[in-house]
Coordinates of C-alpha atoms and ligand atoms in Angstrom, one line a residue:
Chain A
M1 CA -25.5 122.1 107.7
N2 CA -25.7 125.6 106.5
A3 CA -27.0 126.8 103.2
P4 CA -24.7 125.8 100.4
V5 CA -21.7 128.0 99.8
R6 CA -22.1 130.0 96.6
L7 CA -18.5 130.0 95.5
D8 CA -17.4 132.7 93.0
L9 CA -13.7 132.5 92.1
R10 CA -13.7 136.2 91.2
D11 CA -14.6 137.1 94.8
A12 CA -12.3 135.9 97.6
S13 CA -14.9 136.7 100.2
T14 CA -16.9 133.7 99.0
F15 CA -14.1 131.2 99.6
P16 CA -15.1 128.9 102.4
T17 CA -12.7 128.4 105.3
R18 CA -12.7 125.4 107.7
R19 CA -14.9 127.4 110.0
V20 CA -17.7 126.7 107.6
E21 CA -19.0 123.4 109.1
D22 CA -19.6 121.9 105.7
W23 CA -16.0 122.7 104.5
K24 CA -14.1 121.9 107.8
W25 CA -12.1 119.1 106.1
S26 CA -11.6 121.0 102.8
D27 CA -10.3 124.4 103.8
L28 CA -10.4 126.1 100.4
K29 CA -9.2 129.4 101.7
R30 CA -6.0 127.8 102.9
F31 CA -5.1 126.8 99.4
L32 CA -6.5 129.8 97.6
R33 CA -6.1 133.2 99.4
D34 CA -7.0 135.6 96.6
A35 CA -9.1 135.5 93.5
P36 CA -6.9 134.1 90.7
A37 CA -6.5 135.9 87.3
V38 CA -9.0 134.6 84.8
S39 CA -7.7 131.7 82.5
A40 CA -7.5 132.3 78.8
A41 CA -10.2 130.5 76.7
L42 CA -9.1 127.1 75.5
A43 CA -10.2 125.4 72.2
V44 CA -11.1 121.8 72.9
A45 CA -10.9 119.0 70.3
P46 CA -13.8 116.5 70.4
G47 CA -13.0 113.4 72.4
G48 CA -12.3 112.9 76.1
P49 CA -12.3 109.7 78.2
F50 CA -15.8 108.7 77.2
A51 CA -15.5 109.4 73.5
A52 CA -16.0 105.7 72.6
L53 CA -19.5 105.8 74.1
G54 CA -20.7 108.4 71.6
G55 CA -23.6 110.8 72.2
R56 CA -23.7 114.6 72.1
E57 CA -20.7 116.4 73.4
I58 CA -20.7 119.7 75.3
A59 CA -17.1 120.8 76.1
F60 CA -15.8 123.7 78.2
G61 CA -12.2 124.7 77.7
N62 CA -11.1 126.7 80.8
G63 CA -14.7 127.6 81.5
V64 CA -15.9 128.5 78.0
T65 CA -17.7 126.6 75.3
A66 CA -16.8 126.6 71.6
D67 CA -19.3 129.5 71.2
G68 CA -17.5 131.4 73.9
A69 CA -20.3 131.0 76.4
A70 CA -19.7 130.3 80.1
E71 CA -23.0 128.6 80.4
A72 CA -24.7 125.7 78.6
R73 CA -28.1 124.0 78.7
F74 CA -29.1 120.6 77.5
E75 CA -32.5 119.1 77.3
G76 CA -33.2 115.7 76.0
A77 CA -32.5 112.0 76.1
G78 CA -29.7 109.6 74.9
T79 CA -26.1 110.2 75.9
L80 CA -24.5 113.5 76.8
R81 CA -20.8 113.9 77.3
L82 CA -20.2 116.9 79.4
R83 CA -16.5 117.8 79.5
F84 CA -14.7 120.3 81.7
V85 CA -11.3 120.6 80.3
S86 CA -8.7 122.7 82.1
E87 CA -5.3 123.7 80.8
A88 CA -3.9 126.6 82.7
Q89 CA -1.1 127.8 84.9
A90 CA -2.1 129.4 88.1
T91 CA -5.2 131.0 86.8
G92 CA -8.9 130.3 87.5
H93 CA -12.1 129.6 85.5
Q94 CA -15.7 128.7 86.2
A95 CA -18.5 127.2 84.2
R96 CA -22.2 126.5 84.6
A97 CA -24.4 123.9 82.9
T98 CA -28.0 122.8 83.3
V99 CA -29.3 119.4 82.2
V100 CA -33.0 118.7 81.9
V101 CA -34.4 115.2 81.3
P102 CA -38.1 115.4 80.2
A103 CA -40.8 113.2 81.7
R104 CA -40.2 109.5 81.0
A105 CA -37.1 110.2 79.0
E106 CA -33.8 108.4 79.7
L107 CA -30.4 110.2 79.7
L108 CA -26.8 109.0 80.3
V109 CA -24.5 111.9 81.4
L110 CA -20.8 111.2 81.1
E111 CA -19.1 114.0 82.9
S112 CA -15.4 114.4 82.8
Y113 CA -13.0 116.8 84.4
E114 CA -9.8 116.7 82.3
G115 CA -7.0 118.7 83.8
A116 CA -3.6 119.6 82.4
G117 CA -1.2 122.4 83.3
S118 CA -0.7 123.3 86.9
A119 CA -2.0 125.2 89.9
Y120 CA -5.3 126.2 88.2
A121 CA -8.5 126.7 90.0
S122 CA -11.7 125.4 88.5
N123 CA -15.3 125.9 89.7
V124 CA -18.2 124.2 88.1
T125 CA -21.9 124.7 89.0
L126 CA -24.4 122.2 87.7
G127 CA -28.2 121.8 87.7
F128 CA -30.0 118.6 86.9
E129 CA -33.8 118.4 86.5
L130 CA -35.7 115.2 86.1
G131 CA -39.3 115.1 84.9
E132 CA -41.8 112.6 86.1
G133 CA -40.7 109.1 85.5
A134 CA -37.4 110.2 83.9
R135 CA -34.2 108.3 84.3
L136 CA -30.8 110.0 84.6
T137 CA -27.5 108.1 85.0
R138 CA -24.6 110.3 85.8
I139 CA -21.0 109.1 85.7
V140 CA -18.4 111.6 86.9
L141 CA -14.7 111.1 86.2
L142 CA -12.3 113.5 88.0
E143 CA -8.7 113.4 86.6
E144 CA -6.7 116.5 87.5
P145 CA -3.1 117.5 88.3
D146 CA -2.0 117.1 91.9
D147 CA -1.6 120.9 92.4
A148 CA -5.0 121.9 91.0
I149 CA -8.0 123.2 92.9
S150 CA -11.3 121.9 91.6
V151 CA -14.8 122.4 93.0
S152 CA -17.9 121.0 91.4
A153 CA -21.3 121.4 93.0
A154 CA -24.6 120.1 91.6
E155 CA -28.2 120.7 92.6
V156 CA -30.5 117.8 91.5
K157 CA -34.2 118.2 91.3
V158 CA -36.0 114.8 91.1
A159 CA -39.7 114.4 90.2
P160 CA -42.0 111.6 91.4
H161 CA -41.3 108.2 89.8
A162 CA -38.0 109.4 88.5
H163 CA -34.7 107.6 89.0
Y164 CA -31.4 109.4 89.6
T165 CA -28.2 107.4 89.7
Q166 CA -24.7 108.8 90.0
T167 CA -21.2 107.4 90.4
V168 CA -18.3 109.7 91.1
L169 CA -14.8 108.5 90.3
A170 CA -12.2 110.7 92.0
S171 CA -8.5 110.7 91.9
G172 CA -8.0 113.9 93.9
A173 CA -6.1 117.1 93.4
K174 CA -4.5 119.6 95.7
L175 CA -8.1 120.1 96.7
Q176 CA -10.9 118.4 94.9
R177 CA -14.4 118.8 96.1
H178 CA -17.4 117.2 94.5
E179 CA -20.7 118.1 96.0
T180 CA -24.2 116.9 95.1
R181 CA -27.4 118.1 96.7
V182 CA -30.6 116.2 95.8
N183 CA -34.2 117.2 96.4
H184 CA -36.0 113.9 96.8
P185 CA -39.8 114.1 96.3
G186 CA -40.4 110.5 97.3
H187 CA -43.5 109.1 95.6
G188 CA -41.8 106.3 93.8
A189 CA -38.7 108.2 93.0
S190 CA -35.3 106.6 93.7
V191 CA -31.9 108.1 94.1
R192 CA -28.5 106.3 94.2
L193 CA -25.4 108.2 95.0
D194 CA -22.2 106.2 94.7
G195 CA -18.6 107.2 94.8
L196 CA -15.1 105.9 94.6
Y197 CA -11.8 107.6 95.5
V198 CA -8.3 106.3 94.8
L199 CA -5.8 108.8 96.2
S200 CA -2.0 108.8 96.2
G201 CA 0.8 111.3 97.0
S202 CA -0.7 114.3 98.9
R203 CA -3.9 114.3 96.9
H204 CA -7.2 115.4 98.5
A205 CA -10.7 114.4 97.4
D206 CA -13.9 115.4 99.1
L207 CA -17.2 113.7 98.2
T208 CA -20.1 115.5 99.8
T209 CA -23.7 114.7 99.3
V210 CA -27.0 115.9 100.8
V211 CA -30.3 114.2 100.1
D212 CA -33.5 115.8 101.3
H213 CA -36.4 113.5 101.4
Q214 CA -39.5 115.7 101.1
G215 CA -42.3 113.2 100.2
V216 CA -43.4 109.8 101.3
E217 CA -42.0 106.5 100.1
G218 CA -38.7 107.7 98.7
V219 CA -35.7 105.4 98.3
T220 CA -32.1 106.4 98.6
S221 CA -29.1 104.1 98.4
Q222 CA -25.6 105.2 98.8
L223 CA -22.2 103.4 98.6
T224 CA -18.9 105.2 98.7
K225 CA -15.6 103.4 98.9
G226 CA -12.1 104.7 98.8
V227 CA -8.4 103.9 99.2
V228 CA -5.8 106.4 100.4
A229 CA -2.0 105.9 100.2
D230 CA 1.0 108.0 101.0
S231 CA -0.1 111.2 102.7
A232 CA -3.4 111.5 100.8
R233 CA -6.7 112.5 102.4
G234 CA -10.1 111.3 101.6
V235 CA -13.2 113.1 102.8
F236 CA -16.7 111.7 102.8
Q237 CA -19.7 113.7 104.0
G238 CA -23.0 112.1 103.4
R239 CA -26.2 113.6 104.8
I240 CA -29.7 112.3 104.4
V241 CA -32.5 114.4 105.8
V242 CA -36.0 112.9 106.1
D243 CA -38.5 115.8 106.4
R244 CA -41.6 115.7 108.5
G245 CA -44.2 113.8 106.6
A246 CA -41.7 111.9 104.4
D247 CA -43.0 108.7 106.0
K248 CA -41.9 105.2 104.7
T249 CA -38.6 106.6 103.4
D250 CA -36.1 103.9 102.8
A251 CA -32.5 105.2 102.9
R252 CA -29.2 103.4 103.3
M253 CA -25.7 104.8 103.2
G254 CA -22.4 103.1 103.3
H255 CA -18.9 104.5 103.4
H256 CA -15.9 102.1 103.6
A257 CA -12.3 103.1 103.1
L258 CA -8.9 101.4 103.1
I259 CA -5.9 103.3 104.5
L260 CA -2.6 102.1 103.2
S261 CA -0.1 104.3 105.0
D262 CA 0.3 105.9 108.5
K263 CA 0.3 109.3 107.0
A264 CA -2.8 108.9 104.9
E265 CA -6.1 110.1 106.3
V266 CA -9.8 109.5 105.9
D267 CA -12.4 111.8 107.4
A268 CA -16.0 110.6 107.3
K269 CA -19.2 112.1 108.5
P270 CA -22.3 110.0 107.6
E271 CA -25.4 111.7 109.0
L272 CA -29.1 110.7 109.1
E273 CA -31.5 113.3 110.2
I274 CA -35.0 111.9 110.6
Y275 CA -38.1 113.9 111.3
A276 CA -40.7 111.4 109.9
D277 CA -42.3 108.2 111.1
D278 CA -42.1 104.6 110.0
V279 CA -38.8 105.1 108.1
S280 CA -36.2 102.5 107.3
C281 CA -32.8 104.1 107.5
A282 CA -29.3 102.7 108.1
H283 CA -25.7 103.7 107.7
G284 CA -22.4 102.0 108.0
N285 CA -18.9 103.4 108.0
T286 CA -15.7 101.6 108.3
V287 CA -12.1 102.7 107.8
G288 CA -9.2 100.3 108.1
A289 CA -6.3 98.5 106.6
L290 CA -6.3 95.7 104.2
D291 CA -7.0 92.4 105.9
E292 CA -3.5 91.0 106.5
N293 CA -4.9 87.5 107.2
A294 CA -6.7 87.4 103.8
L295 CA -3.6 88.7 102.2
F296 CA -1.5 85.8 103.7
Y297 CA -4.1 83.3 102.7
A298 CA -3.9 84.4 99.1
C299 CA 0.0 84.4 99.2
A300 CA 0.0 81.0 100.7
R301 CA -2.0 79.7 97.7
G302 CA 0.8 81.0 95.4
I303 CA -0.3 84.6 94.6
P304 CA 2.6 87.0 94.8
E305 CA 2.1 89.7 97.5
H306 CA 1.8 92.7 95.1
E307 CA -0.7 90.8 92.9
A308 CA -2.7 89.7 96.0
R309 CA -2.9 93.3 97.3
V310 CA -4.1 94.5 93.9
M311 CA -6.7 91.7 93.7
L312 CA -8.1 92.3 97.2
T313 CA -8.1 96.1 96.9
Q314 CA -9.7 95.9 93.5
A315 CA -12.3 93.5 94.8
F316 CA -13.1 95.8 97.7
L317 CA -13.5 98.9 95.5
G318 CA -15.0 97.0 92.6
E319 CA -18.3 96.7 94.4
V320 CA -19.0 100.3 93.5
T321 CA -18.2 100.0 89.8
D322 CA -20.1 96.8 89.6
R323 CA -23.3 98.7 90.5
I324 CA -23.1 100.8 87.3
E325 CA -25.8 99.3 85.1
H326 CA -24.8 100.8 81.7
D327 CA -22.3 98.3 80.2
G328 CA -20.0 100.8 78.5
A329 CA -19.9 103.1 81.4
R330 CA -19.2 100.3 83.8
E331 CA -16.4 98.9 81.7
A332 CA -14.8 102.4 81.5
A333 CA -15.1 102.8 85.2
Q334 CA -13.6 99.4 85.9
A335 CA -10.7 100.2 83.5
W336 CA -10.1 103.5 85.3
L337 CA -10.0 101.7 88.6
V338 CA -7.5 99.1 87.4
D339 CA -5.2 101.8 86.0
R340 CA -5.4 103.9 89.1
L341 CA -4.7 101.0 91.4
E342 CA -1.7 99.8 89.4
A343 CA -0.3 103.3 89.8
L344 CA -1.0 103.4 93.5
L345 CA 0.0 99.9 94.8
Chain B
M1 CA 10.4 65.1 100.9
L2 CA 10.0 67.2 104.1
K3 CA 12.8 67.5 106.5
I4 CA 12.5 69.6 109.6
D5 CA 15.4 69.8 112.0
N6 CA 15.4 71.4 115.5
L7 CA 12.8 74.0 114.5
Q8 CA 12.4 76.8 117.1
V9 CA 9.7 79.4 116.6
S10 CA 8.5 82.3 118.6
V11 CA 5.2 84.2 118.3
A12 CA 5.1 87.6 119.9
D13 CA 8.5 86.8 121.6
K14 CA 6.9 83.7 123.2
P15 CA 8.7 80.4 122.2
I16 CA 6.1 78.0 120.8
L17 CA 8.0 75.5 118.9
K18 CA 11.0 74.3 120.9
G19 CA 13.2 72.1 118.8
L20 CA 10.9 70.2 116.6
S21 CA 12.3 67.6 114.2
L22 CA 10.3 65.7 111.7
D23 CA 10.9 63.7 108.5
V24 CA 8.2 62.9 106.0
P25 CA 9.5 60.7 103.1
A26 CA 7.9 61.0 99.7
G27 CA 4.6 59.2 99.3
E28 CA 4.0 58.9 103.0
V29 CA 1.1 60.3 105.2
H30 CA 2.0 61.3 108.7
A31 CA -0.5 62.3 111.3
V32 CA 0.3 64.9 113.9
M33 CA -1.8 64.8 117.1
G34 CA -1.5 66.8 120.3
P35 CA -3.2 68.8 122.9
N36 CA -4.8 72.3 122.2
G37 CA -2.1 75.0 122.2
A38 CA 0.7 72.5 121.6
G39 CA 1.9 74.3 118.4
K40 CA 0.4 72.3 115.6
S41 CA -1.1 75.2 113.7
T42 CA 2.1 77.2 114.5
L43 CA 4.1 74.5 112.6
G44 CA 1.8 74.8 109.6
Y45 CA 1.9 78.6 109.6
T46 CA 5.7 78.6 110.0
L47 CA 6.2 76.3 107.1
A48 CA 3.8 78.4 105.0
G49 CA 5.7 81.6 105.9
R50 CA 3.2 83.6 107.9
N51 CA 4.3 87.0 109.3
G52 CA 5.0 87.1 113.0
Y53 CA 6.2 83.5 113.2
E54 CA 9.8 84.1 113.9
V55 CA 12.2 81.2 113.3
T56 CA 14.9 81.5 116.0
A57 CA 16.7 78.2 115.1
G58 CA 16.6 75.1 113.0
S59 CA 15.7 74.4 109.4
A60 CA 13.0 73.1 107.1
F61 CA 13.6 71.7 103.7
L62 CA 11.1 70.6 101.0
N63 CA 12.8 68.4 98.4
G64 CA 16.1 70.0 99.2
E65 CA 14.7 73.5 98.9
D66 CA 15.2 75.8 102.0
L67 CA 11.6 76.7 102.7
L68 CA 12.5 79.3 105.3
A69 CA 14.3 81.4 102.8
L70 CA 11.3 81.7 100.4
E71 CA 8.3 84.0 100.3
P72 CA 4.9 82.4 101.0
N73 CA 3.9 82.4 97.3
E74 CA 7.3 80.8 96.3
R75 CA 6.8 78.0 98.8
A76 CA 3.4 77.3 97.3
A77 CA 4.9 77.3 93.8
K78 CA 7.5 74.7 95.1
G79 CA 4.6 72.5 96.1
L80 CA 3.6 73.4 99.7
F81 CA -0.1 73.6 100.5
L82 CA -1.4 74.5 103.9
S83 CA -5.1 73.7 104.4
F84 CA -6.1 76.3 107.0
Q85 CA -7.8 75.3 110.3
Y86 CA -9.9 78.4 109.8
P87 CA -10.0 79.3 106.0
L88 CA -10.2 83.0 105.4
E89 CA -13.0 84.9 103.6
I90 CA -12.0 86.7 100.4
P91 CA -14.7 89.4 99.8
G92 CA -15.3 90.3 96.3
V93 CA -13.2 87.6 94.6
P94 CA -15.2 84.7 93.2
A95 CA -13.9 81.3 94.3
L96 CA -13.3 80.4 90.6
T97 CA -11.3 83.6 90.0
F98 CA -9.2 83.1 93.1
V99 CA -8.2 79.5 92.4
R100 CA -7.4 80.2 88.8
T101 CA -5.3 83.2 89.8
A102 CA -3.5 81.1 92.3
L103 CA -2.9 78.2 89.8
N104 CA -1.6 80.5 87.1
A105 CA 0.6 82.4 89.5
Q106 CA 2.2 79.1 90.6
R107 CA 2.6 77.9 87.0
K108 CA 4.2 81.2 86.0
A109 CA 6.6 80.9 88.9
R110 CA 7.6 77.5 87.7
G111 CA 8.0 78.7 84.1
E112 CA 4.9 76.8 82.9
G113 CA 2.2 78.2 80.6
E114 CA -1.1 79.5 81.8
V115 CA -4.2 77.2 82.0
S116 CA -6.8 78.6 79.6
A117 CA -10.2 79.6 81.0
P118 CA -12.1 76.7 79.3
E119 CA -9.5 74.1 80.3
F120 CA -9.7 75.3 83.9
L121 CA -13.5 75.3 83.9
K122 CA -13.6 71.7 82.7
L123 CA -11.1 70.7 85.4
V124 CA -13.0 72.5 88.2
K125 CA -16.4 71.1 87.1
Q126 CA -15.1 67.5 87.5
K127 CA -13.4 68.1 90.8
A128 CA -16.3 70.0 92.2
K129 CA -18.6 67.2 91.3
D130 CA -16.4 64.7 93.1
L131 CA -16.5 66.8 96.2
R132 CA -20.3 67.4 95.9
I133 CA -19.7 71.1 95.6
D134 CA -22.5 73.0 93.9
F135 CA -20.9 74.7 90.9
D136 CA -22.8 77.9 91.5
M137 CA -21.2 78.3 94.9
L138 CA -17.9 78.8 93.0
K139 CA -19.2 82.0 91.5
R140 CA -19.6 83.5 95.0
P141 CA -16.8 85.3 96.7
L142 CA -14.5 82.7 98.2
N143 CA -15.6 81.5 101.7
V144 CA -17.8 84.5 102.3
G145 CA -20.9 83.3 104.1
F146 CA -19.9 79.6 103.5
S147 CA -20.6 77.2 106.3
G148 CA -17.6 75.7 108.2
G149 CA -18.0 72.5 106.3
E150 CA -18.3 74.2 103.0
K151 CA -15.1 76.1 103.7
K152 CA -13.3 72.8 104.4
R153 CA -14.6 71.3 101.2
M154 CA -13.3 74.4 99.3
E155 CA -9.9 73.8 100.8
V156 CA -9.9 70.3 99.4
L157 CA -11.1 71.5 96.0
Q158 CA -8.2 73.9 96.0
M159 CA -5.6 71.3 96.8
A160 CA -7.0 69.0 94.1
L161 CA -6.6 71.8 91.6
L162 CA -3.2 73.1 92.7
E163 CA -1.7 69.6 92.9
P164 CA 0.9 70.3 95.6
K165 CA 3.8 68.1 96.6
L166 CA 3.4 68.5 100.3
L167 CA 0.0 68.8 101.9
I168 CA -0.5 70.1 105.4
L169 CA -4.1 69.5 106.6
D170 CA -4.7 71.5 109.7
E171 CA -7.9 70.0 111.2
T172 CA -9.5 69.6 107.9
D173 CA -12.0 67.2 109.6
S174 CA -13.2 69.7 112.2
G175 CA -16.7 70.9 111.7
L176 CA -17.6 68.3 109.1
D177 CA -20.8 66.2 109.3
I178 CA -20.5 62.4 108.8
D179 CA -21.1 62.5 105.1
A180 CA -18.8 65.4 104.5
L181 CA -16.0 63.7 106.4
R182 CA -16.3 60.8 104.1
I183 CA -16.4 62.9 100.9
V184 CA -13.5 65.1 102.1
S185 CA -11.4 62.1 103.1
E186 CA -12.1 60.5 99.7
G187 CA -11.0 63.7 98.1
V188 CA -7.7 63.7 100.1
N189 CA -7.1 60.0 99.5
A190 CA -7.5 60.5 95.8
L191 CA -4.4 62.8 96.0
R192 CA -2.2 60.1 97.6
A193 CA 0.7 59.5 95.2
P194 CA 4.2 58.2 95.3
D195 CA 5.6 61.7 94.9
R196 CA 3.2 63.5 97.3
S197 CA 3.4 63.6 101.1
M198 CA 0.9 64.7 103.7
L199 CA 1.0 66.0 107.2
V200 CA -2.4 65.5 108.7
I201 CA -3.1 67.5 111.9
T202 CA -6.1 66.1 113.7
H203 CA -7.7 65.5 117.1
Y204 CA -9.7 62.5 116.0
Q205 CA -9.0 58.9 115.2
R206 CA -12.1 59.0 113.0
L207 CA -10.3 60.9 110.2
L208 CA -7.4 58.4 110.3
D209 CA -9.9 55.6 109.7
Y210 CA -10.4 57.1 106.3
I211 CA -6.9 58.5 105.7
R212 CA -4.6 55.7 106.9
P213 CA -1.4 57.3 108.1
D214 CA 2.0 55.6 107.7
K215 CA 3.1 57.3 110.9
V216 CA 1.6 59.1 113.9
H217 CA 3.5 61.8 115.9
V218 CA 2.6 63.4 119.2
L219 CA 3.3 67.1 119.4
A220 CA 3.3 68.4 122.9
A221 CA 4.6 71.7 124.2
G222 CA 6.4 72.5 121.0
R223 CA 8.2 69.2 120.4
I224 CA 7.5 65.8 118.9
V225 CA 7.5 63.7 122.0
A226 CA 6.5 60.3 120.6
S227 CA 6.2 58.7 117.1
G228 CA 4.7 55.4 116.1
G229 CA 2.5 53.5 113.7
P230 CA -1.3 54.0 113.3
E231 CA -1.8 52.1 116.6
L232 CA -0.4 55.1 118.4
A233 CA -3.5 57.1 117.5
L234 CA -5.8 54.4 118.9
E235 CA -3.8 54.4 122.1
L236 CA -4.0 58.2 122.4
E237 CA -7.8 57.9 122.0
R238 CA -7.8 55.7 125.2
T239 CA -5.1 57.4 127.3
G240 CA -5.1 61.0 126.3
Y241 CA -2.1 63.3 126.4
D242 CA -1.5 63.5 130.2
R243 CA 1.7 61.4 130.2
Y244 CA 3.2 63.4 127.3
A245 CA 2.4 66.7 129.0
A246 CA 4.5 65.5 132.0
E247 CA 7.3 64.3 129.6
A248 CA 7.4 67.6 127.7
A249 CA 7.6 69.7 130.8
Ligands
ATP1 N1 -0.2 86.0 118.2 C1 0.1 85.2 119.3 N2 0.5 85.8 120.4 C2 0.8 85.0 121.5 N3 0.7 83.7 121.6 C3 0.2 83.0 120.5 C4 -0.1 83.8 119.3 N4 -0.5 82.9 118.3 C5 -0.5 81.7 118.9 N5 -0.1 81.8 120.2 C6 0.1 80.7 121.2 O1 0.8 79.6 120.6 C7 0.5 78.4 121.1 C8 0.3 77.4 120.0 O2 -0.9 77.7 119.3 P1 -1.3 76.8 118.0 O3 -2.4 77.5 117.4 O4 -0.1 76.4 117.2 O5 -1.9 75.5 118.8 P2 -2.5 74.2 118.2 O6 -1.7 73.1 118.6 O7 -2.8 74.3 116.8 O8 -3.9 74.1 119.0 P3 -5.4 73.7 118.6 O9 -5.4 72.2 118.8 O10 -6.2 74.3 119.6 O11 -5.6 74.1 117.2 C9 -0.8 78.7 121.9 O12 -0.5 78.7 123.3 C10 -1.2 80.0 121.5 O13 -1.9 80.7 122.5
MG2 MG1 -4.5 74.5 115.6

């Protein structure tokens, strides 16, 4: 994999095409030929999908904060609601934020992409830094119009004994790319990268992750699940690199998807690249239809087919939301999943 | 109760049931025995409405209701219960949730009110105890990682909770150890009632020592080729199916 693309919406020469290996299933250039005009600033009222969970709020409206800045920085503990609100017609905007969790502090980041309007392009660049023994839980909710283009890329720097956990909930867009790159120092640090995509219509969601294990005894656990209907397309690229000397790394990655229609598509590339000794690494990848036999069994016990489909699909995907430890965040994620599935099935 | 007339069924365009007729009056238990591949499970799946089991002729009525015109879940709500020869695993759905969902779906279809969670729990606890099922097992996803015998016990637990009118037991005795066979049989016997019928598919006389059938039928090559009293099962144990195979051909 090449160095990460530095996307700048103001410069069309930075738009990746499918010839860039890392973007081969998410050809941005195909959907966005030229640099779009810049979106007008948008005033955002406090709230958002995680409002009930409280905490500090930093909101961007079409790429700018209430102070008119295109960049924000947060350092601290507790709960941070990081909102990227888009409301634009055929224009583009980008924002940048840095989140620092001091040593031994604990932070919950509730990150939401709230889109309205149509055909906008949004580009978000994020940095997360965890001090020694810090804990960061990041929940990402992507809810955007089906003709929007949305790219979000994060660099995560983890210190020894720190714990980084993220769960991405994606419902797709014309092109929705969510990328996470993690520097894993090992030495008692652990990383969990989970994801869920529920896609209908012609929506496209791309969950890409790269974890680079640089020190001994690092732990990474990854579970991504998805369901695609109609002519939707789900993309999962998961890459775990274990550097020379990063011995005793323990890394597991799973991606499992359900395809509900002939025209829907899932592209998956799980990769383990190991240059160290005595590591325990595994990955699993399955893509298939709902088990018709289990479905019949449920119907034969009296459950109507539609209800049985919802139940089985929800049980399949629910494994990801069940892994969220924070009660409020887990309940919000479960509610999102139920709503999305009701609309899809 | 159950009236099957000249039932003909094809699977993947291959005729399996070739004019099967069977009558099970209310309150009676009928055993169906027959060689491997005769079409016993096919009969169960067809009555339950499985996809791919194409009825080319004949009829099947349950208490005057045309089964073949109903969706699988509607058949269940009318009182049909098929205990699977190979119960399916339902990943991610706890056994308790599954059975309560099924029970409430059936009740809703019949215009009855939902059973509340505490009521249901009380009911399950008693029935699970009777069947020597550890209650904690019911919190696990249904049948996932259960042993063959545990799956069969779960089938009996489900029938006890769903209280069907017609029970089809497809080899519910296979894979059970001696104690489990007795416990499962007691569970089934407890369900015998004047308004409930059973079709017991089995290869072994042993089960019929516990669940005494009113009638025994031999199913060979897609047809009922002989019917008789419980003594027929004992006779089959001695003579095997050879002479019926010749008759059916
Ligand atoms: N999908 C299928 N395609 C083709 N043939 C099938 C299919 N399913 C079942 N059959 C055939 O139908 C016949 C009857 O099968 P069935 O399972 O009903 O037998 P059975 O009497 O239950 O046997 P057993 O005692 O072994 O359980 C068999 O010959 C089987 O191979
Ligand atoms: Mg069979």
